[in-house]
mmCIF file of C-alpha atoms in Angstrom:
data_model
loop_
_atom_site.group_PDB
_atom_site.id
_atom_site.type_symbol
_atom_site.label_atom_id
_atom_site.label_comp_id
_atom_site.label_asym_id
_atom_site.label_seq_id
_atom_site.Cartn_x
_atom_site.Cartn_y
_atom_site.Cartn_z
ATOM 1 C CA UNK A 11 -45.130 9.775 -39.288
ATOM 2 C CA UNK A 12 -45.100 6.681 -41.198
ATOM 3 C CA UNK A 13 -46.826 3.118 -41.335
ATOM 4 C CA UNK A 14 -45.635 0.699 -39.190
ATOM 5 C CA UNK A 15 -43.889 -1.832 -41.645
ATOM 6 C CA UNK A 16 -42.186 1.169 -43.193
ATOM 7 C CA UNK A 17 -41.284 2.446 -40.013
ATOM 8 C CA UNK A 18 -39.788 -0.838 -38.562
ATOM 9 C CA UNK A 19 -38.047 -1.490 -41.636
ATOM 10 C CA UNK A 20 -36.468 2.306 -41.032
ATOM 11 C CA UNK A 21 -35.487 1.104 -37.590
ATOM 12 C CA UNK A 22 -33.658 -2.096 -38.891
ATOM 13 C CA UNK A 23 -32.252 0.039 -41.333
ATOM 14 C CA UNK A 24 -31.219 2.234 -38.792
ATOM 15 C CA UNK A 25 -29.579 -0.135 -36.483
ATOM 16 C CA UNK A 26 -27.668 -1.664 -39.003
ATOM 17 C CA UNK A 27 -26.193 1.952 -40.414
ATOM 18 C CA UNK A 28 -25.644 2.929 -36.786
ATOM 19 C CA UNK A 29 -23.312 -0.473 -36.246
ATOM 20 C CA UNK A 30 -21.349 0.383 -39.819
ATOM 21 C CA UNK A 31 -21.045 3.957 -39.640
ATOM 22 C CA UNK A 32 -19.667 3.630 -35.418
ATOM 23 C CA UNK A 33 -17.329 0.687 -35.990
ATOM 24 C CA UNK A 34 -14.126 3.092 -36.465
ATOM 25 C CA UNK A 35 -14.794 5.129 -33.143
ATOM 26 C CA UNK A 36 -12.298 4.394 -30.622
ATOM 27 C CA UNK A 37 -13.758 5.964 -27.752
ATOM 28 C CA UNK A 38 -16.662 6.153 -25.787
ATOM 29 C CA UNK A 39 -17.989 9.816 -26.153
ATOM 30 C CA UNK A 40 -17.386 9.689 -30.127
ATOM 31 C CA UNK A 41 -19.345 6.552 -29.909
ATOM 32 C CA UNK A 42 -22.371 7.834 -28.036
ATOM 33 C CA UNK A 43 -22.314 10.633 -30.083
ATOM 34 C CA UNK A 44 -22.226 9.085 -33.359
ATOM 35 C CA UNK A 45 -25.118 6.857 -31.944
ATOM 36 C CA UNK A 46 -27.255 9.912 -31.525
ATOM 37 C CA UNK A 47 -26.215 11.749 -34.597
ATOM 38 C CA UNK A 48 -27.110 8.105 -36.725
ATOM 39 C CA UNK A 49 -30.563 7.773 -35.100
ATOM 40 C CA UNK A 50 -31.797 11.161 -35.864
ATOM 41 C CA UNK A 51 -30.426 10.877 -39.534
ATOM 42 C CA UNK A 52 -31.634 7.746 -40.293
ATOM 43 C CA UNK A 53 -35.169 7.924 -38.604
ATOM 44 C CA UNK A 54 -35.253 11.327 -40.001
ATOM 45 C CA UNK A 55 -35.595 13.180 -36.498
ATOM 46 C CA UNK A 56 -35.104 16.589 -35.865
ATOM 47 C CA UNK A 57 -32.703 15.492 -32.785
ATOM 48 C CA UNK A 58 -31.682 12.767 -30.566
ATOM 49 C CA UNK A 59 -30.554 12.374 -26.525
ATOM 50 C CA UNK A 60 -28.898 9.395 -25.895
ATOM 51 C CA UNK A 61 -28.703 8.610 -21.982
ATOM 52 C CA UNK A 62 -26.426 5.684 -20.987
ATOM 53 C CA UNK A 63 -26.123 4.768 -17.047
ATOM 54 C CA UNK A 64 -22.907 5.366 -15.827
ATOM 55 C CA UNK A 65 -21.127 3.835 -13.081
ATOM 56 C CA UNK A 66 -22.355 5.792 -10.305
ATOM 57 C CA UNK A 67 -25.936 4.991 -11.667
ATOM 58 C CA UNK A 68 -26.520 8.206 -13.207
ATOM 59 C CA UNK A 69 -27.510 8.934 -16.590
ATOM 60 C CA UNK A 70 -24.866 10.679 -18.713
ATOM 61 C CA UNK A 71 -26.602 12.404 -22.077
ATOM 62 C CA UNK A 72 -25.330 12.722 -25.294
ATOM 63 C CA UNK A 73 -27.325 15.095 -27.453
ATOM 64 C CA UNK A 74 -27.046 15.763 -31.145
ATOM 65 C CA UNK A 75 -29.276 18.334 -33.161
ATOM 66 C CA UNK A 76 -31.685 21.031 -31.766
ATOM 67 C CA UNK A 77 -32.461 19.583 -28.507
ATOM 68 C CA UNK A 78 -32.041 20.625 -24.999
ATOM 69 C CA UNK A 79 -28.527 21.116 -23.736
ATOM 70 C CA UNK A 80 -28.587 18.151 -21.071
ATOM 71 C CA UNK A 81 -25.879 18.362 -18.763
ATOM 72 C CA UNK A 82 -27.108 16.312 -15.955
ATOM 73 C CA UNK A 83 -29.892 13.575 -15.159
ATOM 74 C CA UNK A 84 -32.480 16.038 -13.682
ATOM 75 C CA UNK A 85 -32.159 18.266 -16.859
ATOM 76 C CA UNK A 86 -32.372 15.415 -19.177
ATOM 77 C CA UNK A 87 -35.458 14.103 -17.182
ATOM 78 C CA UNK A 88 -37.160 17.494 -17.738
ATOM 79 C CA UNK A 89 -35.764 17.496 -21.558
ATOM 80 C CA UNK A 90 -38.864 16.381 -23.469
ATOM 81 C CA UNK A 91 -40.927 19.164 -21.789
ATOM 82 C CA UNK A 92 -38.425 21.750 -22.919
ATOM 83 C CA UNK A 93 -39.018 20.451 -26.531
ATOM 84 C CA UNK A 94 -40.171 23.726 -28.473
ATOM 85 C CA UNK A 95 -43.034 22.212 -30.163
ATOM 86 C CA UNK A 96 -43.628 19.670 -27.490
ATOM 87 C CA UNK A 97 -43.085 16.791 -30.216
ATOM 88 C CA UNK A 98 -40.680 14.048 -28.552
ATOM 89 C CA UNK A 99 -40.892 10.420 -28.114
ATOM 90 C CA UNK A 100 -38.977 8.222 -25.799
ATOM 91 C CA UNK A 101 -38.175 4.638 -24.559
ATOM 92 C CA UNK A 102 -35.747 2.891 -22.128
ATOM 93 C CA UNK A 103 -32.827 0.785 -23.379
ATOM 94 C CA UNK A 104 -32.690 -2.493 -21.509
ATOM 95 C CA UNK A 105 -29.925 -4.963 -21.210
ATOM 96 C CA UNK A 106 -29.850 -8.290 -19.839
ATOM 97 C CA UNK A 107 -31.527 -7.741 -16.425
ATOM 98 C CA UNK A 108 -30.643 -4.305 -15.969
ATOM 99 C CA UNK A 109 -31.240 -0.826 -17.656
ATOM 100 C CA UNK A 110 -28.526 0.847 -19.531
ATOM 101 C CA UNK A 111 -29.955 3.865 -20.327
ATOM 102 C CA UNK A 112 -32.765 5.774 -22.599
ATOM 103 C CA UNK A 113 -33.278 7.431 -25.818
ATOM 104 C CA UNK A 114 -35.205 10.523 -26.506
ATOM 105 C CA UNK A 115 -35.913 11.696 -29.782
ATOM 106 C CA UNK A 116 -37.390 14.738 -31.348
ATOM 107 C CA UNK A 117 -39.654 15.618 -34.267
ATOM 108 C CA UNK A 118 -40.392 18.119 -36.651
ATOM 109 C CA UNK A 119 -43.297 20.148 -35.638
ATOM 110 C CA UNK A 120 -46.156 19.640 -33.245
ATOM 111 C CA UNK A 121 -47.677 16.009 -33.711
ATOM 112 C CA UNK A 122 -44.932 14.475 -35.301
ATOM 113 C CA UNK A 123 -45.316 10.910 -33.691
ATOM 114 C CA UNK A 124 -48.258 8.715 -33.978
ATOM 115 C CA UNK A 125 -48.856 5.225 -31.910
ATOM 116 C CA UNK A 126 -47.287 3.354 -34.453
ATOM 117 C CA UNK A 127 -44.191 5.336 -34.407
ATOM 118 C CA UNK A 128 -43.825 4.614 -30.387
ATOM 119 C CA UNK A 129 -43.977 0.768 -31.341
ATOM 120 C CA UNK A 130 -41.228 1.424 -33.834
ATOM 121 C CA UNK A 131 -39.127 3.166 -31.291
ATOM 122 C CA UNK A 132 -39.322 0.728 -28.629
ATOM 123 C CA UNK A 133 -38.293 -2.138 -31.358
ATOM 124 C CA UNK A 134 -35.512 0.296 -32.396
ATOM 125 C CA UNK A 135 -34.370 0.820 -28.530
ATOM 126 C CA UNK A 136 -34.636 -2.866 -28.100
ATOM 127 C CA UNK A 137 -32.242 -3.523 -30.942
ATOM 128 C CA UNK A 138 -29.581 -0.705 -29.822
ATOM 129 C CA UNK A 139 -29.702 -1.870 -26.050
ATOM 130 C CA UNK A 140 -28.377 -5.464 -27.720
ATOM 131 C CA UNK A 141 -25.269 -3.472 -29.178
ATOM 132 C CA UNK A 142 -24.651 -0.897 -26.817
ATOM 133 C CA UNK A 143 -24.577 -3.679 -24.113
ATOM 134 C CA UNK A 144 -21.961 -5.330 -25.744
ATOM 135 C CA UNK A 145 -19.937 -1.593 -26.247
ATOM 136 C CA UNK A 146 -20.313 -1.115 -22.923
ATOM 137 C CA UNK A 147 -18.561 -4.474 -21.840
ATOM 138 C CA UNK A 148 -15.662 -3.328 -24.595
ATOM 139 C CA UNK A 149 -15.303 -0.387 -23.013
ATOM 140 C CA UNK A 150 -14.724 -1.747 -19.656
ATOM 141 C CA UNK A 151 -12.085 -3.900 -20.540
ATOM 142 C CA UNK A 152 -10.328 -1.177 -22.216
ATOM 143 C CA UNK A 153 -11.133 1.252 -19.717
ATOM 144 C CA UNK A 154 -8.106 0.291 -17.590
ATOM 145 C CA UNK A 155 -5.809 1.170 -20.218
ATOM 146 C CA UNK A 156 -6.640 5.203 -20.046
ATOM 147 C CA UNK A 157 -7.981 5.762 -16.556
ATOM 148 C CA UNK A 158 -6.061 7.497 -13.723
ATOM 149 C CA UNK A 159 -6.265 5.233 -10.917
ATOM 150 C CA UNK A 160 -6.709 7.683 -8.456
ATOM 151 C CA UNK A 161 -9.745 9.506 -9.767
ATOM 152 C CA UNK A 162 -11.004 7.225 -12.117
ATOM 153 C CA UNK A 163 -10.885 9.971 -14.883
ATOM 154 C CA UNK A 164 -9.025 9.574 -18.028
ATOM 155 C CA UNK A 165 -5.321 10.137 -17.811
ATOM 156 C CA UNK A 166 -3.149 12.583 -19.874
ATOM 157 C CA UNK A 167 -2.452 10.329 -22.541
ATOM 158 C CA UNK A 168 -6.098 9.491 -23.366
ATOM 159 C CA UNK A 169 -7.126 13.486 -23.709
ATOM 160 C CA UNK A 170 -4.343 13.885 -25.882
ATOM 161 C CA UNK A 171 -5.693 11.265 -28.101
ATOM 162 C CA UNK A 172 -8.967 12.830 -28.064
ATOM 163 C CA UNK A 173 -7.833 16.248 -29.001
ATOM 164 C CA UNK A 174 -6.312 14.531 -31.766
ATOM 165 C CA UNK A 175 -9.493 12.933 -32.687
ATOM 166 C CA UNK A 176 -11.488 16.177 -32.248
ATOM 167 C CA UNK A 177 -9.034 18.082 -34.465
ATOM 168 C CA UNK A 178 -9.503 15.457 -37.223
ATOM 169 C CA UNK A 179 -13.202 15.564 -36.931
ATOM 170 C CA UNK A 180 -13.353 19.323 -36.990
ATOM 171 C CA UNK A 181 -11.127 19.463 -40.122
ATOM 172 C CA UNK A 182 -13.539 16.837 -41.658
ATOM 173 C CA UNK A 183 -16.832 18.133 -40.695
ATOM 174 C CA UNK A 184 -16.470 21.547 -39.728
ATOM 175 C CA UNK A 185 -17.049 22.809 -35.927
ATOM 176 C CA UNK A 186 -15.228 23.739 -32.853
ATOM 177 C CA UNK A 187 -14.126 22.579 -29.599
ATOM 178 C CA UNK A 188 -12.683 23.783 -26.537
ATOM 179 C CA UNK A 189 -10.519 22.622 -23.724
ATOM 180 C CA UNK A 190 -10.294 23.946 -20.164
ATOM 181 C CA UNK A 191 -7.438 23.351 -18.281
ATOM 182 C CA UNK A 192 -7.763 23.549 -14.057
ATOM 183 C CA UNK A 193 -4.552 23.775 -11.905
ATOM 184 C CA UNK A 194 -5.360 23.055 -7.827
ATOM 185 C CA UNK A 195 -4.082 25.937 -5.991
ATOM 186 C CA UNK A 196 -1.438 25.211 -3.133
ATOM 187 C CA UNK A 197 -1.666 21.448 -3.443
ATOM 188 C CA UNK A 198 1.989 20.968 -2.378
ATOM 189 C CA UNK A 199 1.325 22.946 0.658
ATOM 190 C CA UNK A 200 -1.793 21.024 1.739
ATOM 191 C CA UNK A 201 0.204 17.500 1.091
ATOM 192 C CA UNK A 202 3.150 19.100 3.092
ATOM 193 C CA UNK A 203 1.088 20.839 6.090
ATOM 194 C CA UNK A 204 -1.919 17.742 6.593
ATOM 195 C CA UNK A 205 -0.225 14.761 4.689
ATOM 196 C CA UNK A 206 -0.525 13.255 1.299
ATOM 197 C CA UNK A 207 -3.849 11.600 2.305
ATOM 198 C CA UNK A 208 -5.700 14.907 2.444
ATOM 199 C CA UNK A 209 -3.948 15.885 -0.723
ATOM 200 C CA UNK A 210 -5.541 12.656 -2.184
ATOM 201 C CA UNK A 211 -8.666 14.066 -0.818
ATOM 202 C CA UNK A 212 -8.592 17.246 -2.849
ATOM 203 C CA UNK A 213 -7.593 15.684 -5.680
ATOM 204 C CA UNK A 214 -10.868 13.249 -5.460
ATOM 205 C CA UNK A 215 -13.045 15.999 -4.757
ATOM 206 C CA UNK A 216 -11.758 17.986 -7.448
ATOM 207 C CA UNK A 217 -12.851 14.817 -9.662
ATOM 208 C CA UNK A 218 -16.294 14.619 -8.256
ATOM 209 C CA UNK A 219 -16.697 17.880 -9.394
ATOM 210 C CA UNK A 220 -15.662 17.253 -12.710
ATOM 211 C CA UNK A 221 -17.821 14.458 -13.247
ATOM 212 C CA UNK A 222 -20.841 16.043 -12.185
ATOM 213 C CA UNK A 223 -20.280 19.146 -14.710
ATOM 214 C CA UNK A 224 -19.719 17.486 -17.840
ATOM 215 C CA UNK A 225 -21.962 15.537 -20.682
ATOM 216 C CA UNK A 226 -21.359 12.265 -21.757
ATOM 217 C CA UNK A 227 -19.312 13.576 -25.203
ATOM 218 C CA UNK A 228 -17.215 15.753 -22.946
ATOM 219 C CA UNK A 229 -14.196 14.079 -21.734
ATOM 220 C CA UNK A 230 -12.436 14.802 -18.186
ATOM 221 C CA UNK A 231 -8.854 14.119 -17.041
ATOM 222 C CA UNK A 232 -6.358 14.226 -14.788
ATOM 223 C CA UNK A 233 -3.670 16.084 -16.727
ATOM 224 C CA UNK A 234 -0.970 15.905 -14.138
ATOM 225 C CA UNK A 235 -0.220 15.859 -10.343
ATOM 226 C CA UNK A 236 -2.438 18.689 -9.888
ATOM 227 C CA UNK A 237 -3.622 19.274 -13.125
ATOM 228 C CA UNK A 238 -6.997 18.385 -14.521
ATOM 229 C CA UNK A 239 -8.650 19.139 -17.904
ATOM 230 C CA UNK A 240 -12.019 18.968 -19.902
ATOM 231 C CA UNK A 241 -12.536 18.475 -23.467
ATOM 232 C CA UNK A 242 -15.851 19.927 -24.735
ATOM 233 C CA UNK A 243 -16.714 19.268 -27.990
ATOM 234 C CA UNK A 244 -18.653 21.593 -29.999
ATOM 235 C CA UNK A 245 -18.092 24.256 -27.369
ATOM 236 C CA UNK A 246 -16.424 27.746 -28.209
ATOM 237 C CA UNK A 247 -14.368 29.784 -25.281
ATOM 238 C CA UNK A 248 -17.348 31.609 -23.692
ATOM 239 C CA UNK A 249 -19.046 28.004 -22.981
ATOM 240 C CA UNK A 250 -15.604 26.398 -21.689
ATOM 241 C CA UNK A 251 -15.056 29.630 -19.532
ATOM 242 C CA UNK A 252 -18.961 28.859 -18.210
ATOM 243 C CA UNK A 253 -17.960 25.497 -17.333
ATOM 244 C CA UNK A 254 -14.607 26.424 -15.464
ATOM 245 C CA UNK A 255 -16.015 28.907 -13.300
ATOM 246 C CA UNK A 256 -19.077 26.579 -12.400
ATOM 247 C CA UNK A 257 -16.296 23.753 -11.426
ATOM 248 C CA UNK A 258 -14.231 26.419 -9.884
ATOM 249 C CA UNK A 259 -17.241 27.355 -7.451
ATOM 250 C CA UNK A 260 -18.298 24.258 -6.950
ATOM 251 C CA UNK A 261 -14.790 22.978 -5.530
ATOM 252 C CA UNK A 262 -14.440 26.182 -3.465
ATOM 253 C CA UNK A 263 -17.922 25.254 -1.784
ATOM 254 C CA UNK A 264 -17.071 21.801 -1.021
ATOM 255 C CA UNK A 265 -15.963 20.889 2.341
ATOM 256 C CA UNK A 266 -13.188 18.019 2.913
ATOM 257 C CA UNK A 267 -12.486 15.785 5.285
ATOM 258 C CA UNK A 268 -9.909 12.968 5.611
ATOM 259 C CA UNK A 269 -7.999 11.419 8.767
ATOM 260 C CA UNK A 270 -9.595 13.996 11.196
ATOM 261 C CA UNK A 271 -8.726 17.020 9.092
ATOM 262 C CA UNK A 272 -11.318 19.039 7.554
ATOM 263 C CA UNK A 273 -10.664 21.891 5.276
ATOM 264 C CA UNK A 274 -12.884 23.787 2.518
ATOM 265 C CA UNK A 275 -11.929 22.794 -1.088
ATOM 266 C CA UNK A 276 -9.263 24.594 -2.732
ATOM 267 C CA UNK A 277 -9.004 27.400 -5.396
ATOM 268 C CA UNK A 278 -8.508 26.254 -8.890
ATOM 269 C CA UNK A 279 -6.371 28.433 -11.422
ATOM 270 C CA UNK A 280 -7.768 27.877 -15.086
ATOM 271 C CA UNK A 281 -7.679 28.988 -18.635
ATOM 272 C CA UNK A 282 -9.544 27.797 -21.805
ATOM 273 C CA UNK A 283 -8.182 26.974 -25.608
ATOM 274 C CA UNK A 284 -10.405 26.875 -28.169
ATOM 275 C CA UNK A 285 -9.821 25.168 -31.666
ATOM 276 C CA UNK A 286 -9.628 26.707 -34.320
ATOM 277 C CA UNK A 287 -9.324 30.121 -32.816
ATOM 278 C CA UNK A 288 -6.288 28.985 -30.589
ATOM 279 C CA UNK A 289 -4.269 27.021 -32.613
ATOM 280 C CA UNK A 290 -5.256 24.286 -35.603
ATOM 281 C CA UNK A 291 -2.861 21.501 -33.930
ATOM 282 C CA UNK A 292 -2.551 19.555 -30.589
ATOM 283 C CA UNK A 293 0.895 21.316 -30.149
ATOM 284 C CA UNK A 294 -0.557 25.004 -31.054
ATOM 285 C CA UNK A 295 -3.261 24.321 -28.340
ATOM 286 C CA UNK A 296 -1.035 23.196 -25.728
ATOM 287 C CA UNK A 297 1.305 25.989 -26.336
ATOM 288 C CA UNK A 298 -1.788 28.187 -26.040
ATOM 289 C CA UNK A 299 -2.373 26.725 -22.796
ATOM 290 C CA UNK A 300 1.170 27.739 -21.406
ATOM 291 C CA UNK A 301 0.938 31.148 -22.944
ATOM 292 C CA UNK A 302 -2.502 32.265 -21.393
ATOM 293 C CA UNK A 303 -2.675 33.565 -18.176
ATOM 294 C CA UNK A 304 -4.498 31.425 -15.552
ATOM 295 C CA UNK A 305 -7.611 33.282 -14.425
#
């Protein structure tokens, strides 16, 4: 694609621009998405998939551009093979004594990358790793302010903030997003029959299903005692319905045990609202949620 010297210059320019253009991002999902976007745009790639190791040791991918839609680690390990033209390049993101993720980039057309491009890509990833590890440390300090202590998901306040940010983003750049709302059916009765310990186990099981179902750019939150919500940037209502169905089926098939009591996972009532079709403001979207019949 390019000579080594010119490519290295582009790599350093890309890192400088990534730092500059992502400085205003306030949450992890927006930050990782901005990094993927700036990487693809600055380096002239067709797409970029940024994978970051989460607290459970799994890769969560944020994809920008025309690349495989990666929702879990297995899918993203297979992502290069799914590139339509077979043109991709990948390198690890290595922090201090540990791997923090990987960066997969997709070129324009078959044979888009040469050996020099791999060296430039590795250099880019080495520089990015320093920046991203510092960002992760900052996020860990801030996490307690917007995290639900029982589930480890975002809390209601933070999700509402994320919705406002997505509204501003779509108004500026165009696009859409969806929000999936899910309620646990019969949680009060479960608490009454088996105790709050079993109720907490049910809540934790739903939270685990949510964590396995979203991309790095998505945001899942405990929205109330028995309520959850998932923000899906870039998704329309049909996509949100697919996600809601998948989560509901996963929870229903999950056995739950606590203090010698066993039960099958509960049913979930859910609805999906989308911006801008269901509202252009946060209040309008929440009102649409109240008006929607839970499926």
